[in-house]
XYZ file of C-alpha atoms in Angstrom:
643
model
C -3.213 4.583 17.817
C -5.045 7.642 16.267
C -6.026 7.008 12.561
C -5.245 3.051 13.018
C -1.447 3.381 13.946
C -0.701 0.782 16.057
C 3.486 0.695 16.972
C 4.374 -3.070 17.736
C 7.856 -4.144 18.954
C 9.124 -7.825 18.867
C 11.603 -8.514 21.036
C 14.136 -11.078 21.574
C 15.491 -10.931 24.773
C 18.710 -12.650 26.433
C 17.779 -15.562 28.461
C 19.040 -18.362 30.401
C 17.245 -21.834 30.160
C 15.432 -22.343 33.200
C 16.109 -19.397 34.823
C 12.630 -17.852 35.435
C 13.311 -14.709 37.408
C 16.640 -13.731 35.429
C 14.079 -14.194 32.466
C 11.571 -12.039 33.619
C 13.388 -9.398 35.087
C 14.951 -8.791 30.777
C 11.324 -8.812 30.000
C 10.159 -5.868 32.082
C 13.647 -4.347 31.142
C 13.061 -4.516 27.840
C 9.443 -3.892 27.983
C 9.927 -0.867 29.906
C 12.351 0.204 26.678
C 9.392 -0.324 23.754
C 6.615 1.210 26.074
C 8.648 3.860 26.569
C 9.196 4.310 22.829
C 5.627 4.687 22.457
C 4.872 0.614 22.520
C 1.524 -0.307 22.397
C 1.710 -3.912 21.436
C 5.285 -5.819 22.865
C 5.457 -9.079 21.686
C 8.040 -11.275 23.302
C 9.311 -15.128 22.440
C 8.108 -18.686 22.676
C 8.308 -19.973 26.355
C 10.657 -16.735 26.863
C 9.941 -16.836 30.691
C 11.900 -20.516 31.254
C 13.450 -21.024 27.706
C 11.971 -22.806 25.084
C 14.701 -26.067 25.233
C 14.134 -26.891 29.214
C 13.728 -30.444 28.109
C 11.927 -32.942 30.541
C 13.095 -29.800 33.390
C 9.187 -28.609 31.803
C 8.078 -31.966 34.301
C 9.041 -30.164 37.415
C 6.797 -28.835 39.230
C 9.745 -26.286 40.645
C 10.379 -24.575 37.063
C 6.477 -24.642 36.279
C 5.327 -22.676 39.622
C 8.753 -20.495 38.662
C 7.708 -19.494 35.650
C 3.747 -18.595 36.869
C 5.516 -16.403 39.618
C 7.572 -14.726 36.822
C 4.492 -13.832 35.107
C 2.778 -12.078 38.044
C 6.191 -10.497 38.792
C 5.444 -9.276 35.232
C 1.599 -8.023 35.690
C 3.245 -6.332 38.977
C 5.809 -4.632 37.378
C 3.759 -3.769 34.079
C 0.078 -2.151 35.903
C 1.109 1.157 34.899
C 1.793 0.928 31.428
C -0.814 1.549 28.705
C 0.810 -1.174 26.520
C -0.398 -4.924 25.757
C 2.606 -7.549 26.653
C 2.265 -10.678 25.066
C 4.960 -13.578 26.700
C 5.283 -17.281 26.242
C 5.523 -19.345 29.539
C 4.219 -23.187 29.827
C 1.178 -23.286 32.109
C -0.474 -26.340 33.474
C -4.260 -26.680 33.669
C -6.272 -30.266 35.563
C -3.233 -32.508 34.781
C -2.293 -31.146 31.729
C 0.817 -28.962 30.545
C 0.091 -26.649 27.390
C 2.891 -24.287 25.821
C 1.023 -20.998 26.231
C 1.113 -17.429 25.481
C 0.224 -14.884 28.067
C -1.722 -11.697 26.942
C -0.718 -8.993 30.053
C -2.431 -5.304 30.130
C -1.966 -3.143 33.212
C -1.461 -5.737 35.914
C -4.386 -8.039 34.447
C -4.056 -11.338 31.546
C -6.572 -10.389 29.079
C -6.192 -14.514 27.964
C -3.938 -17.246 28.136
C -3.595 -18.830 24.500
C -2.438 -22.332 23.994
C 0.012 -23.816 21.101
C -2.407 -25.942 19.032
C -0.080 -27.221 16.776
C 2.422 -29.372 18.441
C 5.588 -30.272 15.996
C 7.187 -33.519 17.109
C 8.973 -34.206 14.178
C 13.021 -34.004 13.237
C 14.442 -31.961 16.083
C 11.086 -30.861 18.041
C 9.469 -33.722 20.324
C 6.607 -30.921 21.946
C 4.690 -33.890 22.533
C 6.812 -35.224 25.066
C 5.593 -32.520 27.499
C 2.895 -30.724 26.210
C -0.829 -31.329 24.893
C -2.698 -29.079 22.170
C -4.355 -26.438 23.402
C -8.608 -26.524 22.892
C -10.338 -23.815 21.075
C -11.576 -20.589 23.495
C -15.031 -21.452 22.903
C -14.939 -25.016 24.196
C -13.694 -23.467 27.533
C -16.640 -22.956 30.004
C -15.162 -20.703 32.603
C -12.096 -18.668 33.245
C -9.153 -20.292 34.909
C -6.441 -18.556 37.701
C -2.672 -19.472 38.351
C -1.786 -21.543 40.879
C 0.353 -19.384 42.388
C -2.001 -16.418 42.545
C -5.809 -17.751 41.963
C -6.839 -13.692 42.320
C -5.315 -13.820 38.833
C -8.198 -15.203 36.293
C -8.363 -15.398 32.596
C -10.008 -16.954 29.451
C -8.097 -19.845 28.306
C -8.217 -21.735 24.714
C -6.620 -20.893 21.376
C -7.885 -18.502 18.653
C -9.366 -15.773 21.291
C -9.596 -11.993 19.691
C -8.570 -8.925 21.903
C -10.388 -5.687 20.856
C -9.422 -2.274 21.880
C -12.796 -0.554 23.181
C -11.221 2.772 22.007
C -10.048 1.916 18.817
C -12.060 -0.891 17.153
C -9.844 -1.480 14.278
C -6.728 -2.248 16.979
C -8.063 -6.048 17.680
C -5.365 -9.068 17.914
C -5.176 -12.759 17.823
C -2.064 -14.964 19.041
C -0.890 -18.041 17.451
C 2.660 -19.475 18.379
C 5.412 -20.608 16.496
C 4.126 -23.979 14.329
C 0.963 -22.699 14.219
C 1.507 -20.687 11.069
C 3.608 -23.499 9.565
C 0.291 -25.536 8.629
C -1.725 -25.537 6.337
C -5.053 -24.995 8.475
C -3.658 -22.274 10.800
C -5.582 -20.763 14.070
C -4.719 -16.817 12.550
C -7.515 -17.944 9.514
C -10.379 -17.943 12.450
C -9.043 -15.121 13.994
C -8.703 -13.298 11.012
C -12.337 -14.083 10.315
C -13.016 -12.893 13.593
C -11.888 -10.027 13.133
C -8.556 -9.778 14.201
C -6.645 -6.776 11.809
C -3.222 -7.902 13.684
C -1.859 -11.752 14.373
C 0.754 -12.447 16.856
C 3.298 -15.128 16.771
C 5.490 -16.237 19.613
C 8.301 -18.288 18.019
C 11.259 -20.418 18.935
C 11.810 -21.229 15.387
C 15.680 -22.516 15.176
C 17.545 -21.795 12.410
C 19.617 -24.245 9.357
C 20.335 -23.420 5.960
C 17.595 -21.859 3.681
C 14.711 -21.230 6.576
C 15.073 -17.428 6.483
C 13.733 -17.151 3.281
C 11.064 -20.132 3.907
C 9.832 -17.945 6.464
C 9.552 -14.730 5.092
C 7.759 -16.255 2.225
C 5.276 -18.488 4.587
C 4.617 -15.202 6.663
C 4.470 -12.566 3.348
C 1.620 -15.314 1.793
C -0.077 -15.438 5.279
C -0.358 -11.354 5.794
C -1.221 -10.990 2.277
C -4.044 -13.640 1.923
C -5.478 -12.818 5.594
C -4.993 -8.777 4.923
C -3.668 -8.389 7.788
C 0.002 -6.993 9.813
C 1.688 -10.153 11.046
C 4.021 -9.463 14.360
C 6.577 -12.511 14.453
C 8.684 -12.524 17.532
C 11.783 -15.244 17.604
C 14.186 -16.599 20.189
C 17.770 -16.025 20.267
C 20.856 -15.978 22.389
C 20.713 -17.589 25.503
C 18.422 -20.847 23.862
C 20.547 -24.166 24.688
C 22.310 -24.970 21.804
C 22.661 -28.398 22.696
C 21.274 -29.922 19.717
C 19.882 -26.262 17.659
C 20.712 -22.746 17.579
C 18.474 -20.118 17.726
C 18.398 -16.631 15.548
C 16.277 -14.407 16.586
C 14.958 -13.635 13.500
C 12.457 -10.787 14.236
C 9.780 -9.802 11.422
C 6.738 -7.284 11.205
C 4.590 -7.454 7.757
C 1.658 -5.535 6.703
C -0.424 -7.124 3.567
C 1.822 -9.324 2.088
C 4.974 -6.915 2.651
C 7.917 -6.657 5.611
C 7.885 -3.305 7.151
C 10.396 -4.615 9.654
C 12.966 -7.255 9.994
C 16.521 -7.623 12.461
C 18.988 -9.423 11.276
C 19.892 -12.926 12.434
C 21.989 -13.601 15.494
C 20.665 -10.322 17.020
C 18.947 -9.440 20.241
C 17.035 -6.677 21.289
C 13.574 -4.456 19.867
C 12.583 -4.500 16.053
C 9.755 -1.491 15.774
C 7.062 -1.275 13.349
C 3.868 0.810 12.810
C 0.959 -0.771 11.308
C -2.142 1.027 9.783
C -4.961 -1.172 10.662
C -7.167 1.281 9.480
C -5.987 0.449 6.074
C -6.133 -3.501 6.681
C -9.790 -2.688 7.047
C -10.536 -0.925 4.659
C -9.351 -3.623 2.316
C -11.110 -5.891 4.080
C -14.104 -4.255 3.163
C -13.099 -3.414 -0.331
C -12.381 -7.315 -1.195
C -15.568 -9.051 -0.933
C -14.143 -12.891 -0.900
C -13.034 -11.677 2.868
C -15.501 -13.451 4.098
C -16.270 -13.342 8.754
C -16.580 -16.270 10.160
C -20.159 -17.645 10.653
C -21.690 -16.841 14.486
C -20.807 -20.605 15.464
C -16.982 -20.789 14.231
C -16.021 -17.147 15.547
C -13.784 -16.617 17.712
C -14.497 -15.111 21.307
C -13.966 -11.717 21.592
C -12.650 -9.781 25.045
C -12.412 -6.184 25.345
C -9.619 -3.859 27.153
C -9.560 -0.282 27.263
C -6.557 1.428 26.452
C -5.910 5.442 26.426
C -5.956 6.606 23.006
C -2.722 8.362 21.636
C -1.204 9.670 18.817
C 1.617 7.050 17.098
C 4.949 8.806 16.174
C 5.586 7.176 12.829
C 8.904 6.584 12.227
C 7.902 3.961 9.068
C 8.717 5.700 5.746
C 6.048 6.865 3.715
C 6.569 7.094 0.269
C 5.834 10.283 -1.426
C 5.806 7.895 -5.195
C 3.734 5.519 -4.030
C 2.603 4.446 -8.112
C 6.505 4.152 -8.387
C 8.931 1.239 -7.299
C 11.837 2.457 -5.746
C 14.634 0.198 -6.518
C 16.147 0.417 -9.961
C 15.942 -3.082 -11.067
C 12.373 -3.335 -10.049
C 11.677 -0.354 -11.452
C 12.723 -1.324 -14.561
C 10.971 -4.878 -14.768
C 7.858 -3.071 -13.561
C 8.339 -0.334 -16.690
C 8.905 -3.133 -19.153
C 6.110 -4.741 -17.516
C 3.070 -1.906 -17.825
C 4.457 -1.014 -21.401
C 3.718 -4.605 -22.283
C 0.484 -4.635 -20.646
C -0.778 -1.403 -22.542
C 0.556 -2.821 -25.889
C -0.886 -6.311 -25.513
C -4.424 -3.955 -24.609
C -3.936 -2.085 -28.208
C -3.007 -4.757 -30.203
C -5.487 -7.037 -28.949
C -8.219 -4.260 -30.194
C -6.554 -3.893 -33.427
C -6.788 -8.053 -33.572
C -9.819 -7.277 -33.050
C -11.528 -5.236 -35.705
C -8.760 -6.271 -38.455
C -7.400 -2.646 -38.103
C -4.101 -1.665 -39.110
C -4.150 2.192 -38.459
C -3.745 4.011 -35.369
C -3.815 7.850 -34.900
C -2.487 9.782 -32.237
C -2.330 13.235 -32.091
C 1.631 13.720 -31.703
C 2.459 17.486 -29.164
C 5.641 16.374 -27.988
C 4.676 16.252 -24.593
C 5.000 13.656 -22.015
C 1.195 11.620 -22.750
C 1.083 11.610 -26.340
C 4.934 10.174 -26.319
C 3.851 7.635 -24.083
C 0.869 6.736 -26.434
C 3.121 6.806 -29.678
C 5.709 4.112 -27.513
C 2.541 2.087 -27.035
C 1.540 2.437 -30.354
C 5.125 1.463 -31.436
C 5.428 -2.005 -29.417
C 1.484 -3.169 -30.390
C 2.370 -2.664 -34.341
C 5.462 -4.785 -33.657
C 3.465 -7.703 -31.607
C 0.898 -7.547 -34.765
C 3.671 -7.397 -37.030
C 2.322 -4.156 -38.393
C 3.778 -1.865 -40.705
C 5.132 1.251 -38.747
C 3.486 3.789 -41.456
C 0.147 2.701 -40.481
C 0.997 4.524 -37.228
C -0.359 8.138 -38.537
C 0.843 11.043 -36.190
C -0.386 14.131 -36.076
C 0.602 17.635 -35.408
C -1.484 20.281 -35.200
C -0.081 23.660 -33.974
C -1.749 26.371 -32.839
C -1.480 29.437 -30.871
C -0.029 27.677 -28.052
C 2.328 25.808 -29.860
C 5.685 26.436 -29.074
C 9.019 25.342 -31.905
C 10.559 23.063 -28.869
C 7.692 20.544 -28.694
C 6.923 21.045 -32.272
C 10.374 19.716 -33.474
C 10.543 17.341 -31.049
C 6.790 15.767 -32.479
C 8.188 16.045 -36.009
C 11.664 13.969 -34.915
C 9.777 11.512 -33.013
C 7.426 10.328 -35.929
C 10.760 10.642 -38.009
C 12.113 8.313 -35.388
C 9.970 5.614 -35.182
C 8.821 5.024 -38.691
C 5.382 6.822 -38.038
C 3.432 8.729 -41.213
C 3.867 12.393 -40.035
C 0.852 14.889 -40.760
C 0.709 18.517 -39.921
C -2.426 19.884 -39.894
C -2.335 23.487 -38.721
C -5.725 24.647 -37.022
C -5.428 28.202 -36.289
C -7.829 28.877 -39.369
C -10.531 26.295 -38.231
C -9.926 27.664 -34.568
C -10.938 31.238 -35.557
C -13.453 30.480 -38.107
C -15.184 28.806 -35.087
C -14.804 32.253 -32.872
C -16.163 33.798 -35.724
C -19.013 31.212 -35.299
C -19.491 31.552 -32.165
C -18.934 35.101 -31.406
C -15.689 34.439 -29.233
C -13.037 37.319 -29.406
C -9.170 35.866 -30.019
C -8.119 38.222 -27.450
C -10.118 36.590 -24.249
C -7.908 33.899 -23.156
C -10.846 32.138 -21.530
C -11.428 28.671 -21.244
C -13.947 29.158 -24.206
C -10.563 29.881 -26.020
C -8.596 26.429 -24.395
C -11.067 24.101 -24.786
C -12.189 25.205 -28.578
C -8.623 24.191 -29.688
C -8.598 20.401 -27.526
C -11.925 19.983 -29.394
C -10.601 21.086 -32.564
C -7.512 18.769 -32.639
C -10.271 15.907 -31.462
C -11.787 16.152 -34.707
C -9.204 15.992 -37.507
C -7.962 13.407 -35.431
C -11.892 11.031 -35.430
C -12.009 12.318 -39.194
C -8.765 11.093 -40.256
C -9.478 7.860 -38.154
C -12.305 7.659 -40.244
C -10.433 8.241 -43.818
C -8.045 5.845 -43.059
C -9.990 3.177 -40.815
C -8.044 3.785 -37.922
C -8.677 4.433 -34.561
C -7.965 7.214 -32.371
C -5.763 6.713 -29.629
C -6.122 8.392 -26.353
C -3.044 10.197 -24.646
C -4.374 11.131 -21.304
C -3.230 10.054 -18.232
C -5.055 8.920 -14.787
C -3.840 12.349 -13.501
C -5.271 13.896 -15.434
C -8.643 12.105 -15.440
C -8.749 12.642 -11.564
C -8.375 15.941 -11.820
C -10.990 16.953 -14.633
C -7.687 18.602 -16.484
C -9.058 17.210 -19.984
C -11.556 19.293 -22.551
C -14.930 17.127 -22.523
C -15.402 15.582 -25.999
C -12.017 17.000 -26.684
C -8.695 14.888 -25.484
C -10.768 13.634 -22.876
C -12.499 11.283 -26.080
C -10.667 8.521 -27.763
C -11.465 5.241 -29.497
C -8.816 3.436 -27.093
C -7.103 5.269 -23.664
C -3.698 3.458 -23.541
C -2.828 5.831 -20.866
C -5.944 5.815 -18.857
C -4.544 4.086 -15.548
C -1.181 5.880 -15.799
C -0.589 8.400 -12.955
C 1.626 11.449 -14.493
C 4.662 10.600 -11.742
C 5.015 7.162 -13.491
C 4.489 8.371 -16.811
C 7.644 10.127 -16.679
C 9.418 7.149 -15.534
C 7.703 5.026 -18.350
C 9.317 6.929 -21.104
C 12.451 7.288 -19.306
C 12.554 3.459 -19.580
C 12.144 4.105 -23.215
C 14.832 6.210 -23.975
C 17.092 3.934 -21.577
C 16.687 1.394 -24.520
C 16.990 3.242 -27.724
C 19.811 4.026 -29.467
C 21.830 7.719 -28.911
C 19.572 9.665 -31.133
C 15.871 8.746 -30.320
C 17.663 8.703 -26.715
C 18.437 12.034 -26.983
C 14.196 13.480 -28.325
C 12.804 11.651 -25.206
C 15.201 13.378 -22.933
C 14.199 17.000 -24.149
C 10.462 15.755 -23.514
C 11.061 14.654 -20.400
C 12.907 17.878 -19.937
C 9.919 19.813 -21.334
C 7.869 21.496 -18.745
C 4.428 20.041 -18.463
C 1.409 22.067 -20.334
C -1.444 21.645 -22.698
C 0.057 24.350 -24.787
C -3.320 26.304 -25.415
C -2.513 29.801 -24.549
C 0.177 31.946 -26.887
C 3.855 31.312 -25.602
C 6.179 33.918 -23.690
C 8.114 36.459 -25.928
C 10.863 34.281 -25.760
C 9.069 31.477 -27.416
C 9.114 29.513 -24.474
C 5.746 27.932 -23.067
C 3.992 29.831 -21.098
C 1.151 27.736 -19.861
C 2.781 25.182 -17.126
C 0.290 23.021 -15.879
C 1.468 22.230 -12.406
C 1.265 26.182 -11.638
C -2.378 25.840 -12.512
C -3.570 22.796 -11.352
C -0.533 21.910 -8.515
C 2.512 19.871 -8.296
C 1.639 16.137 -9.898
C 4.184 14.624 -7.037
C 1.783 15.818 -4.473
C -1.443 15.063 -6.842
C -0.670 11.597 -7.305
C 0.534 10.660 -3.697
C -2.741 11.951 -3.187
C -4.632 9.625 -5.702
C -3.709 6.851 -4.117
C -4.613 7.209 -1.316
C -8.130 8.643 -1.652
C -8.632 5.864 -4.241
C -6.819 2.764 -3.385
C -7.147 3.644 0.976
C -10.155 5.318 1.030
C -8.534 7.081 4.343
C -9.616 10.495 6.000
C -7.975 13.203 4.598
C -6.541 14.570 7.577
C -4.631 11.025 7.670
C -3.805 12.118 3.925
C -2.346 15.173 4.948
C -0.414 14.203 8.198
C 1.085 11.452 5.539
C 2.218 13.671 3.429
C 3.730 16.191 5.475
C 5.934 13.160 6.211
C 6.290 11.955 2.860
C 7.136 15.285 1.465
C 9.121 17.117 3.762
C 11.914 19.192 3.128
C 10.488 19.204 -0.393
C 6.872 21.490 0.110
C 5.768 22.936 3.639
C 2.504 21.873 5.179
C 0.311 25.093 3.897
C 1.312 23.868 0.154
C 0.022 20.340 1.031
C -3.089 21.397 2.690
C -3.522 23.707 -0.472
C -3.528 21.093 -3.027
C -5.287 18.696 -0.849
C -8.009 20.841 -0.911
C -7.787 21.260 -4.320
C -7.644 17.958 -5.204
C -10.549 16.848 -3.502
C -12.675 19.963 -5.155
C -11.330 18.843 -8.535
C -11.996 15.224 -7.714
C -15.687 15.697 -6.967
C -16.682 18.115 -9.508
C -14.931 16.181 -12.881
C -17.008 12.643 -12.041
C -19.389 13.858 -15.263
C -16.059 13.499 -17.307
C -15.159 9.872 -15.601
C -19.015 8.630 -16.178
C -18.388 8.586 -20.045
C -14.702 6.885 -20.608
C -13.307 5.004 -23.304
C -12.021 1.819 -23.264
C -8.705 1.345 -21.915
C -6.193 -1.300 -20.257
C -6.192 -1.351 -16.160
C -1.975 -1.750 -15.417
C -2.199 -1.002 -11.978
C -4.470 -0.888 -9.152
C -5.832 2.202 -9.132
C -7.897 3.187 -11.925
C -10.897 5.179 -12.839
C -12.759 3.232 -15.267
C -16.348 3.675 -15.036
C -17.075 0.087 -15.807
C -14.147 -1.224 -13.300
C -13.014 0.458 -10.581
C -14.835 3.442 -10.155
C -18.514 4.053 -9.848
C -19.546 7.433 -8.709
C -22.619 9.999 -9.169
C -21.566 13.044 -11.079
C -23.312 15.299 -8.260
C -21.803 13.554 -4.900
C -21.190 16.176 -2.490
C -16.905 16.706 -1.259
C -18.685 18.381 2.213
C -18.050 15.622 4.324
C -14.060 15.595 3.198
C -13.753 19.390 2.976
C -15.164 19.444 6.796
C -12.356 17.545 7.567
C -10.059 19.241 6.580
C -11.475 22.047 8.170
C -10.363 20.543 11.592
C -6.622 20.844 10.624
């Protein structure tokens, strides 16, 4: 529950039709099971305490009073537990039999929630027996069970359950055809407030509604932002006329986190981070609350607060997809996103020149492939593509040759442009010794290479492209006014980790010998090549030593930017996400680091060129982003502090 990890289990247990205490006694079994798996929200089948096909036996006053002893054999056996048990049971109220769902916590029924949606259509005939269930609100006073009246409860559909302890951890219950229509009871709830919706289901199963459901319940999460808990019937159902599949699902925002497969029984687990449902609550604005007169009523419980042993996995690429085929439609995807961005611009202004300045590093390949597919959407000649090398004292004969052969490759105009004597004509300037490697020395270089690259722009009526990445721009690793400037960032909202993987994709689809230059710069080690190489010729400045490993950077990216979450949640992700591959005193480390970096570089964030957005995190200044230059990182570093 700590850090808005709730652990949910839908179960499907065996049953026989109208067989209320066999029923119930599986229910506590399996109960007992997910609770003691660390449980805090068990969510068990439609009408699981008598069967969902009883027939006209739901008429009998025998199986009814059955099935409400059940239920406080349940609350008996259940006081202890500091989990929320959520069963379906038919309940009759003044004359009238509704298909209900019982919400049980520690011996108590926090609500009794009624089917409002009653299919009586094809196989189902619900209205034979049972009547839609009223709203909570238009319920005056709390009803009891016949069979125990010391038992009382709210009763009516859409009612919210809120954790005292843990805000974030509130619930609504809708069951089975509720979600199928179009005007479902989770849209109040959701309004209301509820982060998690519940679904009892006896949803029977014929060719093709597997997918239909995992698409109805993947739009519903998604477009409520919310973790959907979907909890089906299975063996034991009469199969008299249907059969039943037990298909078991747990989503989060518009994706399955969970799922058992059909014709199974038993516990599906799933941790939800409600913290993060939130939080994108509050980050879209068109989530709208309900107004004061449609909300939904809300009842408290207090539940212990503990921490949630996540077994979910966390990804430690979270900007990358992790299948191959989806990796490679999203690739071909974000390459044509950046080139539509370029050659729209060129469109633009009638401009057919581009310069990039050309190191033979990861970014300014990237840029040139950009540069490559906008000429050939605008039908542009290749040679207006002007690359440009400029060594200097960093510059080592591996990424120099592999700049010249890349040009070569793709039809570019090579220039060299050596800037050594313009670098130390400016030290002369300026009074800076060649032998202090300061950043002084670094940063006169980016800013050098920035100019011959806006001059020649300007000879040729070009524009400069920009080859950073969103990295980069998080961390402040750019010279201001040097390759942090540009006349168009095609790289801007491309995290380093999928940068790699971008011109991977690339060199997947050339021929053997352009194949062959992209695979020694993606072999390169990463560095802005500004201090002298090793004796060996070999670069000596590697970025990651400096600045730390961008695996860990950009796992962290996303989720200070996209989350917003704490950064001890950060860091206890991580450790999971990364482990076996850095210890926890590297994380903490670099997630100190990060957030240091993060803060202090805003001044170099405030002032951004123009560039496409390709994914949802971005730092645009005019977009996503808006931050003062001077906001203090004390609140975050205090936090992690704590750890």
């Amino acid at each position: 529950m700590k850090d808005g990890w709730i652990k949910i289990a839908c179960v499907t247990p065996p049953l026989r039709v109208a067989d209320c205490t066999y029923n119930a006694e599986k229910i506590i079994e399996l109960a007992a099971e997910a609770a003691a798996n660390g449980a805090k929200l068990i969510v068990f089948p439609e009408l699981c305490i008598t069967g969902y096909t009883c027939g006209d036996l739901f008429l009998q006053e025998t199986l009814l009073q059955g099935a409400e002893t059940a239920l406080c054999s349940i609350l008996e056996q259940t006081k202890q537990w500091n989990a929320v048990i959520v069963t379906g049971l038919p309940f009759a109220h003044q004359g009238t039999l509704y298909n209900c769902a019982a919400v049980c916590y520690q011996g108590q029924i926090l609500g009794m929630v009624p089917k409002q949606n009653l299919p009586n259509y094809s196989e189902f005939y619900e209205m034979r027996h049972f009547t839609p269930g009223p709203d909570a609100r238009d319920m005056t006073h709390p009803l009891s069970l016949h069979t125990n009246p010391a038992v009382s409860f709210p009763f009516g559909a859409k009612q919210i359950f809120t954790c005292k302890q843990l805000p974030d951890f509130t619930f609504g219950v809708e069951i089975c055809e509720d979600v199928w229509v179009g005007d479902t009871p989770s849209v109040t709830m959701a309004k209301s407030g509820a982060s998690l919706l519940l679904n009892l289901s006896c949803s029977d199963e014929i060719i093709g509604k597997e997918d239909y459901r995992r698409t109805i319940l993947k739009a519903k999460s998604g477009s409520l932002l919310c973790a959907y808990a979907y909890a089906d019937a299975g063996f034991g159902e009469s199969t008299q006329d249907m059969v039943f599949a037990g298909h078991n699902l747990i989503l989060e925002n518009g994706s399955i986190l969970a799922e058992s497969q059909l014709f199974t029984q038993g516990i599906l687990y799933g941790e939800v981070d409600v913290q993060r449902l939130n939080g994108e609550r509050r980050r879209s604005n068109t989530f709208c609350a309900a107004k004061p007169e449609e909300a939904a009523p809300v009842h408290y419980f207090s539940m212990e607060a503990e921490k949630t042993t996540l077994t979910r996995h966390i990804d430690p690429a979270p900007f990358v997809p992790s299948g191959s085929a989806e990796l490679s439609q999203r690739c071909e995807k974000i390459l044509t996103l950046q080139a539509m961005g370029l050659a729209t611009r060129l469109r633009h202004i009638g401009c057919k020149t581009a310069v990039v300045g050309l190191s033979g590093g990861l970014d300014s390949t990237l840029a040139l492939i950009v540069m490559v597919h906008a000429f050939q959407i605008c039908g542009l000649d290749p040679a207006g593509m002007l690359a440009v090398t400029m060594p200097c004292f960093g510059t080592t004969d591996r990424t120099y040759q592999n700049a010249c052969r890349l040009a070569q490759a793709y039809g570019a105009t090579l220039r060299e442009i050596p800037i050594q004597k313009s670098v130390r004509q400016h030290f002369t300037d300026i009074g800076q010794s060649e032998d202090v490697h300061d950043v002084t020395y670094e940063n006169s270089q980016a800013r050098e290479r920035t100019q011959v690259l806006m001059d020649l722009a300007n000879q040729n009526g070009g524009i400069v492209i920009g080859t950073g990445d969103l990295s980069e721009l998080a961390l402040g690793w750019a010279t201001y006014n040097g390759d942090h400037m540009s006349m168009y960032a095609v790289n801007a909202s491309i995290p380093k980790t999928l940068v790699r993987y971008l011109v991977a994709y690339e060199a997947s689809q050339a021929d053997s010998a352009l194949r062959a230059i992209l695979q020694d710069v993606l072999d390169t080690p990463v560095s802005p090549e500004l201090l002298p190489p090793e004796k060996d010729g070999t670069i000596a400045q590697k970025t990651e030593e400096l600045v730390g490993p961008y695996a860990l950077h950009d796992f962290f990216l996303y989720y200070v930017l996209r989350m917003g979450f704490l950064p001890h949640k950060i860091y206890e992700m991580a450790c999971l996400a990364f482990r076996g591959t850095y210890d926890t005193e590297t994380i903490l480390k670099w997630l100190k680091k990060f957030y240091w970096r993060f803060f202090s570089q805003q001044f170099k964030r405030s002032c951004l060129p123009d560039g496409p957005k390709v994914g949802s995190v971005t730092l645009s200044p005019r977009g996503d982003w808006r931050m003062p230059s001077d906001a203090c990182v004390a609140l975050w570093q205090k936090d992690l502090e704590t750890l």
